XYZ file of C-alpha atoms in Angstrom:
347
model
C 83.576 4.164 160.765
C 85.174 4.149 164.247
C 85.674 7.355 166.127
C 89.373 6.793 165.955
C 89.120 6.297 162.069
C 87.076 9.689 162.132
C 89.617 11.524 164.205
C 92.433 10.412 161.986
C 91.299 12.250 158.793
C 89.660 15.253 160.721
C 91.851 17.903 158.763
C 90.940 16.179 155.512
C 87.120 16.173 156.251
C 87.227 19.768 157.365
C 88.492 21.030 153.913
C 85.983 18.642 152.069
C 83.195 20.130 154.052
C 84.128 23.687 153.571
C 84.185 22.906 149.812
C 80.834 21.021 149.967
C 79.391 24.429 151.609
C 80.763 26.563 149.052
C 79.604 24.251 146.017
C 76.264 22.469 147.319
C 74.972 19.884 145.083
C 78.271 19.485 143.136
C 81.028 16.906 143.270
C 84.666 18.021 143.063
C 87.238 16.289 141.031
C 90.089 14.981 143.005
C 93.477 14.438 141.780
C 95.188 12.259 144.285
C 98.813 11.205 144.771
C 99.353 7.499 144.142
C 102.639 7.224 146.115
C 102.745 9.265 149.322
C 105.622 11.779 149.806
C 106.594 9.848 152.998
C 107.022 6.546 151.215
C 109.412 8.081 148.233
C 106.629 9.750 146.304
C 107.487 12.856 144.096
C 104.442 14.683 145.001
C 104.179 16.260 148.633
C 100.549 17.054 148.578
C 97.920 14.264 149.528
C 95.894 15.690 146.269
C 94.118 18.704 144.710
C 90.412 18.981 144.328
C 88.963 21.170 141.404
C 85.477 22.658 141.508
C 83.465 24.167 138.741
C 82.526 27.890 139.593
C 80.154 30.212 137.829
C 81.104 33.317 140.435
C 82.431 36.237 138.280
C 84.033 34.740 135.122
C 83.218 31.011 134.737
C 86.455 29.239 136.001
C 88.015 26.130 137.587
C 88.684 26.639 141.369
C 91.730 24.371 142.699
C 92.100 23.454 146.150
C 95.161 21.671 147.839
C 95.157 19.089 150.619
C 98.338 18.434 152.281
C 100.106 21.991 153.532
C 97.754 21.707 156.681
C 97.625 18.285 158.937
C 95.100 16.205 157.202
C 95.269 13.342 159.398
C 96.988 13.007 162.785
C 98.539 16.077 164.521
C 102.075 16.197 164.396
C 103.339 19.461 164.791
C 103.919 20.898 168.398
C 101.604 24.016 167.755
C 98.127 23.204 168.781
C 96.737 26.441 167.236
C 98.294 25.972 163.894
C 97.735 23.157 161.384
C 100.887 22.243 159.354
C 102.474 25.093 157.489
C 99.359 27.193 158.358
C 97.766 27.459 154.764
C 96.519 25.652 151.980
C 96.717 26.933 148.253
C 93.858 27.749 145.907
C 94.253 28.590 142.219
C 91.485 29.870 139.845
C 91.657 29.406 136.128
C 89.421 30.972 133.665
C 87.030 28.325 132.159
C 86.727 27.853 128.484
C 84.389 25.291 126.516
C 86.450 22.339 127.885
C 84.713 19.443 129.912
C 87.026 18.628 132.215
C 89.700 21.066 133.990
C 93.166 21.451 132.728
C 95.675 19.439 134.896
C 98.628 21.648 134.398
C 97.689 23.886 137.618
C 97.548 20.583 139.670
C 101.379 20.200 138.577
C 101.979 23.950 139.424
C 100.743 23.378 142.904
C 102.739 20.483 143.593
C 105.817 22.154 142.482
C 104.889 25.215 144.907
C 104.563 22.161 147.545
C 107.962 20.884 146.604
C 109.311 24.154 147.439
C 107.792 24.555 150.816
C 108.466 21.031 151.749
C 112.206 21.023 150.748
C 113.058 24.712 152.128
C 110.629 25.119 154.969
C 109.904 28.679 153.455
C 105.878 29.218 153.711
C 103.817 31.603 151.754
C 101.663 34.343 153.092
C 99.347 37.096 152.030
C 101.260 39.884 149.886
C 104.278 37.377 148.955
C 105.203 36.956 145.386
C 107.299 34.200 143.529
C 109.005 34.291 140.034
C 108.074 31.299 138.111
C 111.104 31.804 135.837
C 108.810 30.986 132.888
C 105.353 30.596 132.084
C 102.924 29.433 134.720
C 101.521 27.033 132.310
C 104.360 25.230 130.490
C 104.509 25.312 126.671
C 102.227 28.348 126.401
C 102.932 31.632 125.321
C 101.002 33.450 128.307
C 102.510 36.510 129.809
C 101.898 35.173 133.281
C 105.416 34.156 134.692
C 105.136 34.744 138.402
C 102.579 34.380 141.166
C 101.219 36.603 144.020
C 99.468 35.348 147.228
C 96.222 36.520 148.785
C 93.520 35.219 151.045
C 91.110 33.404 149.057
C 88.100 35.579 148.758
C 85.718 32.890 149.329
C 87.181 30.295 151.499
C 89.093 32.535 154.007
C 90.282 30.616 157.200
C 89.187 27.364 158.625
C 89.303 25.887 162.293
C 90.021 22.114 162.378
C 90.616 19.589 165.177
C 94.511 19.941 164.082
C 94.545 23.673 164.395
C 93.583 26.838 162.186
C 94.722 27.594 158.755
C 94.325 30.054 155.944
C 93.506 29.099 152.330
C 95.855 31.251 150.331
C 95.199 31.633 146.599
C 98.099 31.673 144.079
C 97.443 34.536 141.513
C 98.925 34.640 138.129
C 101.211 37.837 137.405
C 103.110 39.200 134.597
C 106.620 40.159 135.147
C 106.059 43.947 135.326
C 103.177 43.185 137.571
C 105.397 41.386 139.927
C 108.048 43.973 139.886
C 105.359 46.793 140.849
C 103.842 44.537 143.535
C 107.429 44.375 145.029
C 107.747 48.203 144.840
C 104.512 48.542 146.755
C 102.604 46.781 149.569
C 101.767 43.259 148.015
C 98.467 43.048 149.649
C 97.018 46.184 148.577
C 98.426 45.712 145.107
C 96.555 42.287 144.719
C 93.368 43.986 146.627
C 93.361 46.672 143.781
C 93.891 43.932 141.107
C 90.846 42.016 142.269
C 88.786 45.147 141.681
C 89.802 45.019 137.985
C 89.976 41.040 137.811
C 87.028 39.770 140.028
C 88.362 36.765 142.314
C 91.808 37.466 140.560
C 90.788 34.546 138.131
C 94.041 33.623 135.856
C 93.369 34.218 132.271
C 96.324 33.086 130.209
C 95.532 35.260 127.487
C 95.225 38.463 129.386
C 97.805 41.594 128.982
C 99.413 42.974 131.945
C 97.245 45.243 134.254
C 100.252 47.821 134.135
C 98.911 49.013 130.851
C 95.658 49.982 132.414
C 96.123 53.490 133.073
C 93.637 53.668 136.287
C 95.266 50.857 137.730
C 98.929 52.005 137.097
C 97.759 55.559 138.630
C 96.578 53.802 141.597
C 99.847 51.879 141.967
C 101.801 54.811 141.391
C 100.068 57.009 144.284
C 99.979 54.090 146.725
C 103.765 53.262 146.044
C 104.462 56.970 146.501
C 102.164 56.973 149.575
C 103.345 53.786 151.479
C 106.689 52.764 150.010
C 107.449 49.227 149.716
C 106.587 46.322 151.920
C 109.491 44.178 150.267
C 112.753 44.432 152.332
C 114.866 41.678 150.364
C 115.529 41.759 146.601
C 117.319 38.862 144.847
C 119.647 39.601 141.675
C 121.193 36.930 139.676
C 123.832 39.280 138.576
C 125.038 41.323 141.685
C 128.583 42.251 142.629
C 130.174 44.661 145.053
C 133.668 45.534 145.869
C 134.845 48.115 148.585
C 138.335 49.552 148.383
C 139.588 52.736 150.345
C 136.092 53.639 151.092
C 134.839 53.435 147.495
C 131.944 51.073 146.465
C 131.887 49.408 143.091
C 128.270 48.125 142.453
C 127.638 45.725 139.593
C 124.075 44.817 138.293
C 122.569 43.166 135.400
C 120.621 45.190 132.876
C 116.891 44.470 133.124
C 117.147 44.819 137.189
C 118.047 48.370 137.233
C 114.552 49.921 136.700
C 113.217 47.567 139.560
C 116.278 48.670 141.850
C 115.519 52.227 141.211
C 111.660 52.038 142.046
C 112.735 49.714 145.236
C 115.274 52.314 146.363
C 112.921 55.103 146.015
C 110.137 53.080 147.924
C 112.269 51.632 150.679
C 115.508 54.115 151.408
C 113.307 57.161 150.242
C 110.734 56.024 152.737
C 113.274 55.968 155.536
C 113.700 51.950 155.479
C 116.374 49.728 154.540
C 116.892 47.500 151.045
C 118.871 44.255 151.173
C 120.112 43.030 147.809
C 121.209 39.297 147.938
C 123.050 37.710 144.967
C 124.577 34.382 144.459
C 127.894 35.244 146.146
C 127.381 38.720 147.948
C 124.991 40.881 149.509
C 124.474 44.578 149.660
C 122.481 46.652 152.451
C 121.191 50.409 151.245
C 120.022 52.261 154.221
C 119.050 55.992 154.752
C 121.171 58.639 156.775
C 122.204 62.035 156.870
C 125.890 61.139 156.256
C 127.523 59.151 153.428
C 129.027 55.879 154.815
C 130.537 52.662 152.819
C 131.637 49.880 155.042
C 131.310 46.008 155.555
C 129.612 44.509 158.385
C 130.029 40.704 158.673
C 131.011 40.435 155.135
C 128.008 42.299 153.866
C 128.501 45.856 152.059
C 126.337 48.505 153.975
C 125.802 51.792 152.167
C 124.285 54.701 153.625
C 122.467 57.186 151.251
C 121.662 60.638 152.167
C 118.871 62.023 149.888
C 121.117 63.717 147.365
C 122.931 60.561 146.885
C 119.766 58.446 146.495
C 118.628 60.473 143.690
C 121.805 60.530 141.994
C 122.126 56.602 142.245
C 118.358 56.535 140.999
C 119.097 58.504 138.097
C 122.125 56.465 136.975
C 119.962 53.319 137.223
C 117.897 54.795 134.699
C 120.666 54.418 132.135
C 121.940 51.599 129.656
C 124.668 49.327 130.243
C 127.861 51.258 130.935
C 129.803 52.479 133.977
C 128.631 55.387 135.873
C 130.493 57.346 138.652
C 128.447 59.135 141.217
C 129.771 62.655 142.327
C 127.518 62.907 145.688
C 128.610 59.505 146.899
C 131.912 57.460 146.536
C 130.523 54.796 144.212
C 130.587 53.521 140.719
C 127.602 51.824 139.249
C 128.189 49.351 136.544
C 125.301 48.000 134.581
C 126.245 44.962 132.463
C 124.239 43.409 129.636
C 121.888 40.341 130.699
C 121.618 37.492 128.296
C 118.189 35.619 128.458
C 118.299 31.913 127.442
C 115.611 29.393 126.982
C 115.385 25.865 128.494
C 118.145 24.564 126.114
C 120.360 27.295 126.646
C 119.929 29.247 123.406
C 120.071 32.875 123.719
C 116.745 34.388 123.081
C 117.280 37.943 124.147
C 120.165 40.226 125.389
C 119.056 43.113 127.662
C 121.442 46.183 127.418
């Protein structure tokens, strides 16, 4: 092979070498993309390699190739390769001889999101999968958190440096709890209970573990939340004559209550974003209701924060606050399946 040819795949080779060092004497199983993304293919990643690991709970270790610059250097930043990360995923291994393929599809779907939006993942980030991370299963893992891969860390390549980020399977209530605290600390505590944060599709929520929940509660009260933005499907706000009318969907009220305490209660702002409107809650000593650039801005003194959090503990209905010029309306939320059939109504 010529020197130029070696340089053209220097990023790819750097990843392959890091994995050979981690798994000496083993050959990984590489799932390559047939039609490259730049030529109209549907899969942005060049491929995903899977390794058989016996560390901790026996598991499959999936590693992506393609978020970083695998071949020629294309970006203007010499210090960073591509998006600055590659993703990994660890899945509990059973008696199967070959690794399940669905995590490859999961990682390609994450790549489609990154390549199309330009939004990148980082340690402590989270993402709702809007359903089981393994399609057509009854797993409770319906979200993902992101942390540094415990074994691969970061890697220097001729195209720049990047981090290996591990996608961690989370239940819905774990994601909500992670949002209300510091994401990196939440996953670090989780790894103490689940070594290497290996995904087990059959596991129950860590929030049912009394010791883990107590550590989360203590950390949230101590540190507050590192999540400044909260997206809500059902969100509306109307301001008239200095009075705010806030509408949210049932099912979000508990998370919003915790987020308000962990953000505004710690002297930080909380931004709510809906499909057509946005609201900013901010701490202060004087009650104010106003609009700034089309966004409702609500300043909550301590007594107003407490009364609002109390109202958010209620069921569907309308609640007028006495310490703040606001009415909170909690409306029923309808949950449907992929075919549009109603499976649950939250009130």
